[in-house]
Structures are given as structure tokens and as C-alpha cells.
Amino acid sequence: MQQGSHIEVWSKCSRIIENIIGAQMFERWFKPLKPLSLKDSTLTIEVPSDFYRKYIEEVYLNVLKKSLQRVIGQDARLIYRTSPVKVQPPMTFPAQDSSVPENKAISVNTYPAGAAPGPFVFPGLRRVQVNPRLNPVYCFNNLVKGECNRMGITAGESISSAPGDTPFNPLFLFGGPGLGKTHLAQAIGISIKEKYPDLVVLYVTGNEFKTQYMDAVNVRNKLTDFLAFYMKIDVLIVDDIQDLIGPGSQGAFFNIFNHLHENGKQLIFTSDRSPADLRNFEERLLSRLKWGLSVELQKPSYSTRLEMLKARSFREGVTVKKDVLEYLASRIKSNFRELEGALISLIAHATLIHKEITVELAEKITGKIVGEEKNDLTLDKVQKTVCDYFNITKEVLISKSRKRQIVQARQIAMYMSRNLMGCSLSTIGAEMGGKDHATVLHACMTVSDLMETDKSFKQYVTDIQSLLQTAGR
């Protein structure tokens, strides 16, 4: 990094920018900008209005990035601050981390329309432009790291440095809704595109893949094109892979998986459940999903929730008092999505009614969004409730007893821990006397099956579930 004040740095950047875009456009869009400070590798500049900021971001972002990196270094960062209007405080925005990634065109072997593949029909070549379908907002810099996702982020950063050449292939990210699976998966794809622009990256959902397959099988020779297209991808990200059900689509995906993996291409999957919990999947495909690294994203801790709120309010350019952020972080515990939604709703309400963002307003808004907060259930509460219902002790519950009533009680406890709390199979097994994940999975499936065929058993489950939901309030 070159030394110098913020004025000197901005002066050097300005000369570079003017040489690139010309004196007339520089006078119009960059002359009004003022450098405010330089801290480490972050330059803060003042813009006349939010309109200026948005226009510069849309049109001149790459020019800005190149000039800053040339003067400051590769770690250069830019922050905008809008001029204060009347008594309103200034708004501060970070510059975008990256523009929308683009892939190079790829050549796909295709058969002529109406021709049947045979010994005398030769495939042609067609150039295809692949939209990676990556959202630049879902980058690593906008991802808050905590104990809940640290392992996933670390694995993702390793993958982005050497896609297809790490032990983490495939990478399987799983967890409940709103825990950042999509964000992390796309962040890996964006980082790979930044480091390896020539690699072809594609993000697709499991349901979209299934729909594309069904469309392909209904058109003559289109299935060949479909398979040829996917086999050209260097980094394939499949979100919500649990939706990829159906023997046909799974068979096609199995072949694509094998081809990509054997050729050193990177595979990344997300799911709302672990590979062991996926149902209606072919065994051969399930075994491949377990080849690499499976990472469970957990619910964020209080400190992680607070850091996420700080980061998001900064991205929105709004200063929110610490006590308000602390209230939101303590009030909403389930996931990042709900937390983010509450913050955005709070900012919107305060803006529309021209009121200061306070704890009182936050209480009013979050009450309408998330309802009354419930105390989290614990594994101990689940086990105690089941024990009380069947009039047995915890020691008996987690023992190796094969008596029918004890086995059913144990299976219901595992089922409730999984369905009401979302605990991992390994966690439940450890708390139930050291059972393995296969035993827990079998117990959950057995409870589901018995509820459909045994009225008395279904009543047990219904009663215990009602007791747990009451205890959780």
C-alpha cells in the first residue's frame, strides 16, 4: 500500500479515473466527490446524494475498483458517505464487493434437429452463454462469521482457492431455513469467479434441475443437449437438493455427478437436512453425496446475531443505536433471515413515519413480525416430558432395554428432538445413551410410519407434542 493522506490517495485515483473515462464525464460525476478519511486500506468519500452513489456503483464500479487497487493495493475498500440534509444524520454505505459474475461461452455438442443419434450422425458444436445466476450481494464480505458457520466458511474459502482440488468435494451444507446456506454456497461461487474467471460456475436449485430434466425428456434429442450442457460446468452449485426427487432426474444427475467429479470439477450442495436424512433418494446417489465434507449450519449465537445486525445496518447506510440492535439480537433467535427481515422492517417503518429508531418502536414492529417469543426447548425437556408421560426414569429411557413400551418412548423422544428442535442425528444419539445416527434415523422413520397405522401410538405422539409445545412457551 502506498503511503499518503486521503487527499493524496484520492488525487492519484482521480487522475487514473479521468484518463479512463475522459474529462467531461469525470467533471460531471467525480469532481463533486470529496475524500474524507483513509484508515488502513479503506477510503471514505463523500457523495452529494444517494442518487450519485447508485449511479457510480452501476456505471463506474469497476473503474473505481481498479484505480483504488492500483493506488492503495489489492485490499482496497471504499465507503461512501452522503452529505447531511437538514437535521438528518449522514448515511454511510460500503461499496459493492463485486459486479455480477459472468461466464465465458462454452461449446456444447448437439445433434441436428430431428436427427436420431447413430453411426452416420455427427454431433455439431453450439456456443452457449451460461448465466452463473450468482447474486453479488451473497459474497464472503457480507457473510458474518460465527461458531454457527465457521467450519462451513473455512471450507468454502479453501475451496475457492483450489476448486475441485481439495478433500471438500462435494461440499454438502445443511441446516434449517434462514441459516445462510444459499449465501455461503453463492459466496464460494463468487470467490471462485474472482480468482478463476475462466471457470464456468452455475447455481441452480434442485427443483429447477428436475424441471429442466422433465422438459428435456419430452423433446427429441434434447436430453442429449441437457446432459452435454451440465457436463461442461466447472463448478456446479445445487441449492435445496432435497427437492431433486424422481428416479429419472436422479439418474441423470448421478451421471452428471460422476462425470464432473471424475474430471476434478467442484460440486456444492445445500439441503434442509443431512445426507443421512434424505428420503426417496437412490442409494448410489446418496453414497456420493457423502463422499466429501458435510457441514451443518447451526442457529447463530447472540454475539453473531448482533454482528450481523451491525453489518446489515451498515450496508443499508443507517445508524442504529446499540440498545436497539441488542434488543433485536436478544428477541429473535431462530435464524438470520428473520433477524434481517425485522431490521429492514424497522428501518422502513421509521423512515415512513419520520420517527427515530428506538427500542420502543422495535418492540412494536418485532411483535407483529415474529409474535410472542417462545423459550427454546431442550433435549432434557423432551426426555423429561416423555419419561413423565410413560412413567419411566431417564436411565430406563436411554438404556438398551428392548421392552416394547421403552423402545416406543425412546423412539418418540428421538422423533420429537428431531422434528421440534431440529437437532442433528449425532447430537440426539449422543444424548440418548450413545446411539449412532442410523439408529436415530430409523427411530424417526418408525414413528412417522406408526403414526399412520396405529391410532393409539399416534395419540401418544400427539399428547407429548402438545405437552412440549405448552412447555416451550
Coordinates of C-alpha atoms in Angstrom, one line a residue:
M1 CA 0.0 0.0 0.0
Q2 CA 1.3 3.4 -0.9
Q3 CA 1.6 5.9 1.9
G4 CA -0.1 9.3 2.0
S5 CA -3.2 11.1 3.2
H6 CA -6.7 10.5 2.0
I7 CA -6.4 13.7 -0.2
E8 CA -3.3 12.4 -1.9
V9 CA -4.7 9.0 -2.5
W10 CA -7.9 10.3 -3.9
S11 CA -5.9 12.7 -6.1
K12 CA -4.0 9.8 -7.6
C13 CA -7.2 7.8 -8.1
S14 CA -8.9 10.8 -9.8
R15 CA -6.1 11.1 -12.3
I16 CA -6.4 7.4 -13.2
I17 CA -10.2 7.6 -13.4
E18 CA -10.1 10.7 -15.6
N19 CA -7.7 9.0 -18.0
I20 CA -10.1 6.1 -18.4
I21 CA -13.5 7.8 -18.7
G22 CA -12.5 11.2 -20.1
A23 CA -12.5 14.8 -18.8
Q24 CA -16.2 15.5 -19.5
M25 CA -17.6 12.5 -17.6
F26 CA -15.1 12.9 -14.8
E27 CA -16.2 16.6 -14.3
R28 CA -19.8 15.5 -14.2
W29 CA -19.6 12.5 -11.8
F30 CA -16.3 12.6 -9.9
K31 CA -15.4 16.2 -9.4
P32 CA -18.2 16.7 -6.8
L33 CA -16.8 13.8 -4.7
K34 CA -14.7 14.6 -1.6
P35 CA -12.2 12.4 0.2
L36 CA -13.0 12.3 4.0
S37 CA -10.6 9.7 5.5
L38 CA -8.2 6.9 4.9
K39 CA -8.0 4.1 7.5
D40 CA -5.8 1.1 6.8
S41 CA -6.9 0.2 3.2
T42 CA -10.4 1.8 3.4
L43 CA -11.0 5.2 1.8
T44 CA -14.2 7.1 2.7
I45 CA -15.5 9.6 0.2
E46 CA -18.5 12.0 0.5
V47 CA -21.1 12.0 -2.3
P48 CA -23.7 14.7 -2.9
S49 CA -26.6 12.4 -2.8
D50 CA -27.7 8.7 -2.7
F51 CA -28.5 9.1 -6.5
Y52 CA -24.9 9.8 -7.1
R53 CA -23.8 6.8 -5.2
K54 CA -26.2 4.5 -7.0
Y55 CA -25.2 5.8 -10.4
I56 CA -21.5 5.5 -9.7
E57 CA -22.0 1.9 -8.4
E58 CA -23.9 0.9 -11.5
V59 CA -21.7 2.6 -14.2
Y60 CA -18.2 3.1 -12.8
L61 CA -17.7 0.4 -10.1
N62 CA -15.0 -1.4 -12.0
V63 CA -13.1 1.8 -12.8
L64 CA -13.2 2.8 -9.1
K65 CA -12.0 -0.7 -8.0
K66 CA -9.1 -0.7 -10.5
S67 CA -7.9 2.8 -9.5
L68 CA -8.1 2.1 -5.8
Q69 CA -6.3 -1.2 -6.1
R70 CA -3.6 0.5 -8.2
V71 CA -3.0 3.2 -5.6
I72 CA -3.8 1.5 -2.3
G73 CA -3.3 -2.2 -3.0
Q74 CA -5.4 -5.3 -3.6
D75 CA -7.1 -5.0 -0.2
A76 CA -8.5 -1.5 -1.0
R77 CA -12.0 -0.8 0.2
L78 CA -14.3 2.1 -0.4
I79 CA -17.0 3.6 1.7
Y80 CA -19.5 6.3 0.6
R81 CA -21.0 8.9 2.9
T82 CA -23.9 11.1 1.7
S83 CA -23.9 14.8 2.6
P84 CA -26.2 15.6 5.5
V85 CA -29.6 17.0 4.6
K86 CA -31.1 19.5 7.1
V87 CA -31.0 17.8 10.5
Q88 CA -30.8 14.3 9.2
P89 CA -27.5 12.4 10.1
P90 CA -25.3 11.4 7.2
M91 CA -25.7 7.9 5.7
T92 CA -22.7 5.6 5.2
F93 CA -22.6 2.8 2.6
P94 CA -19.9 0.3 1.8
A95 CA -19.1 0.0 -1.9
Q96 CA -20.3 -3.2 -3.7
D97 CA -17.8 -6.0 -3.3
S98 CA -18.2 -7.2 -6.9
S99 CA -20.2 -6.8 -10.1
V100 CA -22.4 -9.6 -11.4
P101 CA -20.1 -12.5 -12.4
E102 CA -20.1 -13.7 -16.0
N103 CA -19.1 -16.9 -17.5
K104 CA -17.3 -17.4 -20.8
A105 CA -19.3 -19.0 -23.6
I106 CA -18.9 -22.8 -23.8
S107 CA -19.1 -25.2 -26.7
V108 CA -21.8 -27.9 -26.4
N109 CA -22.0 -31.0 -28.7
T110 CA -25.5 -31.1 -30.1
Y111 CA -27.3 -33.3 -32.6
P112 CA -29.1 -31.7 -35.6
A113 CA -32.8 -31.0 -35.1
G114 CA -34.9 -34.1 -36.0
A115 CA -31.9 -36.4 -36.3
A116 CA -31.6 -39.6 -34.4
P117 CA -28.1 -40.2 -32.9
G118 CA -26.5 -43.0 -34.9
P119 CA -23.2 -44.1 -36.6
F120 CA -23.8 -41.7 -39.5
V121 CA -25.0 -38.6 -37.5
F122 CA -22.2 -36.5 -36.2
P123 CA -22.7 -34.0 -33.4
G124 CA -22.3 -30.3 -34.1
L125 CA -21.0 -27.5 -31.9
R126 CA -23.0 -24.8 -30.4
R127 CA -21.7 -21.9 -28.4
V128 CA -23.7 -21.3 -25.2
Q129 CA -23.5 -18.4 -22.8
V130 CA -24.1 -19.7 -19.3
N131 CA -25.5 -17.3 -16.7
P132 CA -23.9 -18.2 -13.4
R133 CA -27.0 -16.9 -11.6
L134 CA -24.9 -15.6 -8.7
N135 CA -26.1 -12.6 -6.6
P136 CA -23.1 -10.3 -5.9
V137 CA -24.7 -9.4 -2.5
Y138 CA -24.1 -13.0 -1.4
C139 CA -20.3 -12.6 -1.1
F140 CA -17.9 -13.6 1.7
N141 CA -17.5 -9.9 2.8
N142 CA -21.3 -9.8 3.6
L143 CA -21.2 -13.0 5.5
V144 CA -20.9 -12.7 9.2
K145 CA -18.7 -15.5 10.7
G146 CA -19.6 -17.1 14.0
E147 CA -19.4 -20.5 15.6
C148 CA -22.6 -21.4 13.8
N149 CA -21.0 -21.3 10.4
R150 CA -17.2 -21.1 11.0
M151 CA -16.5 -24.6 9.6
G152 CA -18.5 -24.0 6.5
I153 CA -16.9 -20.7 5.8
T154 CA -13.4 -22.1 6.3
A155 CA -14.1 -25.0 4.0
G156 CA -15.6 -22.6 1.5
E157 CA -12.6 -20.3 1.5
S158 CA -10.4 -23.4 0.9
I159 CA -12.5 -24.5 -2.0
S160 CA -12.5 -21.0 -3.6
S161 CA -8.7 -21.1 -3.6
A162 CA -8.5 -24.5 -5.3
P163 CA -11.9 -25.6 -6.7
G164 CA -12.1 -29.4 -7.3
D165 CA -8.6 -29.9 -5.7
T166 CA -9.5 -30.2 -2.0
P167 CA -10.9 -33.0 0.1
F168 CA -14.1 -31.0 0.3
N169 CA -15.6 -32.3 -2.9
P170 CA -18.5 -32.4 -2.8
L171 CA -19.3 -29.9 -0.1
F172 CA -22.7 -30.6 1.5
L173 CA -24.2 -27.7 3.5
F174 CA -27.3 -28.5 5.6
G175 CA -29.4 -26.9 8.3
G176 CA -32.7 -25.2 9.0
P177 CA -34.2 -22.3 6.9
G178 CA -32.6 -18.9 7.1
L179 CA -29.2 -20.1 8.4
G180 CA -27.2 -18.8 5.4
K181 CA -26.8 -22.0 3.3
T182 CA -27.6 -20.2 0.0
H183 CA -25.4 -17.2 0.9
L184 CA -22.4 -19.4 1.7
A185 CA -22.8 -21.5 -1.4
Q186 CA -23.1 -18.5 -3.6
A187 CA -20.2 -16.8 -1.8
I188 CA -18.0 -19.7 -2.8
G189 CA -19.1 -19.4 -6.4
I190 CA -18.4 -15.7 -6.5
S191 CA -15.0 -16.1 -4.9
I192 CA -14.1 -18.7 -7.4
K193 CA -15.1 -16.5 -10.3
E194 CA -13.0 -13.7 -8.9
K195 CA -9.9 -15.9 -8.7
Y196 CA -10.5 -18.1 -11.7
P197 CA -12.5 -16.0 -14.3
D198 CA -12.3 -18.7 -16.9
L199 CA -14.1 -21.4 -14.9
V200 CA -17.7 -21.9 -15.7
V201 CA -19.8 -21.6 -12.5
L202 CA -23.6 -22.4 -12.3
Y203 CA -26.1 -22.0 -9.4
V204 CA -29.3 -24.0 -9.8
T205 CA -32.0 -25.3 -7.4
G206 CA -32.9 -28.9 -7.1
N207 CA -36.4 -28.2 -8.3
E208 CA -35.1 -26.3 -11.3
F209 CA -32.8 -29.1 -12.3
K210 CA -35.8 -31.6 -12.0
T211 CA -38.0 -29.3 -14.2
Q212 CA -35.2 -28.9 -16.8
Y213 CA -34.8 -32.7 -16.9
M214 CA -38.6 -33.3 -17.4
D215 CA -38.6 -30.7 -20.2
A216 CA -35.6 -32.3 -21.8
V217 CA -37.1 -35.9 -21.9
N218 CA -40.2 -34.6 -23.7
V219 CA -38.3 -33.2 -26.7
R220 CA -36.4 -35.4 -29.1
N221 CA -32.6 -35.3 -28.6
K222 CA -32.9 -32.6 -26.0
L223 CA -31.9 -34.9 -23.2
T224 CA -28.5 -35.3 -25.0
D225 CA -28.1 -31.5 -25.1
F226 CA -29.2 -31.3 -21.4
L227 CA -26.5 -33.8 -20.3
A228 CA -23.9 -32.3 -22.5
F229 CA -24.5 -28.8 -21.1
Y230 CA -24.2 -29.8 -17.5
M231 CA -21.1 -31.9 -18.1
K232 CA -19.3 -28.7 -19.3
I233 CA -19.8 -26.9 -15.9
D234 CA -16.6 -26.4 -13.8
V235 CA -18.4 -25.5 -10.5
L236 CA -21.9 -26.8 -10.0
I237 CA -23.9 -25.4 -7.1
V238 CA -27.2 -27.2 -6.4
D239 CA -29.4 -25.5 -3.8
D240 CA -32.2 -27.4 -1.9
I241 CA -31.1 -30.7 -3.4
Q242 CA -33.7 -32.4 -1.2
D243 CA -36.2 -31.4 -3.9
L244 CA -34.4 -33.5 -6.5
I245 CA -36.8 -36.4 -6.3
G246 CA -37.8 -38.8 -9.1
P247 CA -35.8 -41.7 -10.5
G248 CA -35.3 -40.1 -13.9
S249 CA -33.9 -36.8 -12.7
Q250 CA -31.8 -38.6 -10.1
G251 CA -30.4 -40.9 -12.7
A252 CA -29.4 -38.0 -14.9
F253 CA -27.9 -36.2 -12.0
F254 CA -26.0 -39.3 -11.0
N255 CA -24.3 -39.4 -14.4
I256 CA -23.5 -35.7 -14.3
F257 CA -22.1 -36.0 -10.8
N258 CA -19.8 -38.9 -11.8
H259 CA -18.6 -37.1 -14.9
L260 CA -17.8 -33.8 -13.1
H261 CA -16.3 -35.4 -10.0
E262 CA -14.0 -37.7 -12.1
N263 CA -12.8 -34.7 -14.1
G264 CA -11.9 -32.7 -11.0
K265 CA -14.9 -30.3 -11.1
Q266 CA -16.2 -28.8 -7.9
L267 CA -19.7 -29.7 -6.6
I268 CA -21.5 -27.8 -3.8
F269 CA -24.9 -28.8 -2.4
T270 CA -27.3 -27.3 0.1
S271 CA -30.2 -29.0 1.9
D272 CA -32.5 -28.5 4.8
R273 CA -31.5 -31.9 6.1
S274 CA -28.3 -34.0 6.3
P275 CA -27.5 -36.7 3.6
A276 CA -28.5 -39.4 6.1
D277 CA -32.0 -37.8 6.4
L278 CA -32.7 -37.5 2.7
R279 CA -35.6 -39.7 1.7
N280 CA -36.7 -41.1 -1.6
F281 CA -33.1 -40.8 -2.9
E282 CA -31.3 -43.6 -4.8
E283 CA -28.7 -45.3 -2.6
R284 CA -26.0 -44.9 -5.2
L285 CA -26.6 -41.1 -5.3
L286 CA -26.8 -40.8 -1.5
S287 CA -23.4 -42.5 -1.2
R288 CA -21.8 -39.9 -3.5
L289 CA -23.4 -37.0 -1.6
K290 CA -21.5 -38.3 1.4
W291 CA -18.1 -38.5 -0.3
G292 CA -16.7 -35.1 0.6
L293 CA -17.5 -32.9 3.6
S294 CA -20.9 -32.4 5.2
V295 CA -21.3 -29.3 7.3
E296 CA -24.3 -28.4 9.5
L297 CA -25.1 -24.7 9.9
Q298 CA -26.4 -24.1 13.4
K299 CA -28.5 -21.3 14.8
P300 CA -26.5 -18.1 15.4
S301 CA -25.4 -17.2 18.9
Y302 CA -26.3 -13.8 20.4
S303 CA -22.9 -12.3 19.5
T304 CA -23.2 -13.5 15.9
R305 CA -26.7 -12.1 15.6
L306 CA -25.5 -8.8 16.9
E307 CA -22.6 -8.6 14.5
M308 CA -25.0 -9.5 11.6
L309 CA -27.3 -6.6 12.6
K310 CA -24.4 -4.2 12.7
A311 CA -23.2 -5.3 9.3
R312 CA -26.7 -5.1 7.7
S313 CA -27.5 -1.7 9.1
F314 CA -24.1 -0.5 7.7
R315 CA -25.0 -1.9 4.3
E316 CA -28.3 -0.1 4.5
G317 CA -26.5 3.2 5.3
V318 CA -28.4 3.6 8.6
T319 CA -27.0 4.2 12.0
V320 CA -29.0 2.2 14.5
K321 CA -28.4 2.7 18.3
K322 CA -26.6 -0.1 20.1
D323 CA -29.5 -0.7 22.5
V324 CA -31.9 -1.3 19.6
L325 CA -29.6 -3.8 17.9
E326 CA -29.1 -5.6 21.2
Y327 CA -32.8 -5.8 21.7
L328 CA -33.3 -7.3 18.3
A329 CA -30.5 -9.8 18.8
S330 CA -31.9 -11.0 22.1
R331 CA -35.5 -11.0 20.8
I332 CA -35.1 -13.0 17.5
K333 CA -33.0 -16.2 17.9
S334 CA -34.2 -18.6 15.2
N335 CA -32.2 -17.5 12.1
F336 CA -30.5 -14.8 10.1
R337 CA -33.4 -14.3 7.7
E338 CA -36.0 -13.5 10.4
L339 CA -33.5 -11.2 12.1
E340 CA -32.7 -9.4 8.9
G341 CA -36.3 -9.0 8.0
A342 CA -37.1 -7.5 11.3
L343 CA -34.3 -4.9 10.9
I344 CA -35.3 -3.9 7.4
S345 CA -39.0 -3.6 8.5
L346 CA -37.9 -1.5 11.5
I347 CA -35.9 0.9 9.2
A348 CA -38.7 1.1 6.7
H349 CA -41.3 2.0 9.4
A350 CA -39.1 4.6 11.0
T351 CA -38.5 6.2 7.6
L352 CA -42.1 6.2 6.6
I353 CA -43.4 7.7 9.8
H354 CA -40.4 10.0 10.3
K355 CA -39.6 8.7 13.7
E356 CA -36.3 7.8 15.4
I357 CA -35.4 4.2 15.6
T358 CA -35.9 3.3 19.3
V359 CA -36.3 0.2 21.4
E360 CA -40.0 1.1 21.8
L361 CA -40.5 1.1 18.1
A362 CA -38.5 -2.1 17.7
E363 CA -40.8 -3.8 20.3
K364 CA -43.9 -2.8 18.4
I365 CA -42.5 -3.9 15.0
T366 CA -41.0 -7.2 16.0
G367 CA -44.1 -8.1 18.0
K368 CA -46.1 -8.0 14.7
I369 CA -43.4 -9.9 12.7
V370 CA -42.3 -12.8 15.0
G371 CA -45.1 -12.9 17.5
E372 CA -44.5 -13.8 21.1
E373 CA -41.1 -15.2 21.8
K374 CA -41.0 -18.8 22.9
N375 CA -38.5 -20.3 25.2
D376 CA -36.3 -22.8 23.4
L377 CA -36.9 -26.5 24.1
T378 CA -34.0 -28.5 25.3
L379 CA -33.2 -32.2 24.9
D380 CA -33.6 -32.5 28.7
K381 CA -37.2 -31.1 28.5
V382 CA -38.0 -33.5 25.7
Q383 CA -36.7 -36.5 27.6
K384 CA -38.3 -35.5 30.9
T385 CA -41.7 -35.0 29.2
V386 CA -41.6 -38.4 27.5
C387 CA -40.5 -40.0 30.8
D388 CA -43.3 -38.4 32.7
Y389 CA -45.8 -39.4 30.1
F390 CA -44.8 -43.1 30.1
N391 CA -43.9 -43.1 33.9
I392 CA -40.3 -44.2 33.4
T393 CA -37.0 -42.8 34.5
K394 CA -34.4 -41.2 32.2
E395 CA -32.0 -44.0 33.0
V396 CA -34.5 -46.5 31.6
L397 CA -35.3 -44.3 28.6
I398 CA -31.7 -44.2 27.4
S399 CA -30.9 -47.8 28.4
K400 CA -30.6 -50.7 26.0
S401 CA -33.9 -52.2 27.1
R402 CA -35.9 -53.8 24.2
K403 CA -39.3 -53.8 26.0
R404 CA -41.9 -52.5 23.6
Q405 CA -43.1 -49.5 25.7
I406 CA -39.5 -48.4 26.4
V407 CA -38.5 -48.7 22.8
Q408 CA -41.5 -46.7 21.7
A409 CA -40.8 -44.0 24.3
R410 CA -37.2 -43.8 23.2
Q411 CA -38.2 -43.5 19.6
I412 CA -40.7 -40.8 20.3
A413 CA -38.1 -38.8 22.3
M414 CA -35.7 -39.0 19.3
Y415 CA -38.5 -38.1 16.9
M416 CA -39.5 -35.0 19.0
S417 CA -35.9 -33.9 19.3
R418 CA -35.5 -34.1 15.6
N419 CA -38.9 -32.6 14.5
L420 CA -39.5 -29.9 17.2
M421 CA -35.9 -28.9 17.8
G422 CA -34.1 -29.7 14.6
C423 CA -31.2 -31.4 16.4
S424 CA -28.7 -33.3 14.3
L425 CA -28.8 -37.1 14.4
S426 CA -25.4 -37.4 16.0
T427 CA -26.4 -34.9 18.8
I428 CA -29.6 -36.8 19.5
G429 CA -27.8 -40.1 19.5
A430 CA -25.2 -38.9 22.0
E431 CA -27.9 -37.7 24.4
M432 CA -29.8 -40.9 24.1
G433 CA -27.2 -43.2 25.5
G434 CA -24.6 -43.1 22.7
K435 CA -26.9 -44.3 19.9
D436 CA -25.5 -43.9 16.3
H437 CA -27.1 -41.7 13.7
A438 CA -28.5 -44.7 11.8
T439 CA -30.4 -45.8 14.9
V440 CA -31.9 -42.3 15.4
L441 CA -32.9 -42.1 11.7
H442 CA -34.6 -45.5 12.0
A443 CA -36.4 -44.3 15.1
C444 CA -37.7 -41.2 13.4
M445 CA -38.9 -43.1 10.3
T446 CA -40.6 -45.7 12.5
V447 CA -42.5 -43.1 14.5
S448 CA -43.7 -41.5 11.2
D449 CA -44.8 -44.9 9.9
L450 CA -46.6 -46.0 13.1
M451 CA -48.5 -42.7 13.3
E452 CA -50.2 -43.6 10.0
T453 CA -51.1 -47.1 11.0
D454 CA -51.5 -47.2 14.8
K455 CA -54.2 -44.9 16.3
S456 CA -53.1 -45.5 19.9
F457 CA -49.4 -44.7 19.0
K458 CA -50.5 -41.6 17.1
Q459 CA -52.3 -40.4 20.3
Y460 CA -49.1 -40.9 22.3
V461 CA -47.2 -38.7 19.9
T462 CA -50.0 -36.0 19.8
D463 CA -50.2 -35.8 23.6
I464 CA -46.5 -35.5 24.1
Q465 CA -46.2 -32.9 21.3
S466 CA -48.9 -30.8 22.9
L467 CA -47.1 -31.0 26.3
L468 CA -43.8 -30.0 24.7
Q469 CA -45.4 -27.1 22.9
T470 CA -47.0 -25.9 26.1
A471 CA -43.7 -26.2 27.9
G472 CA -41.9 -24.3 25.2
R473 CA -44.0 -21.2 25.8

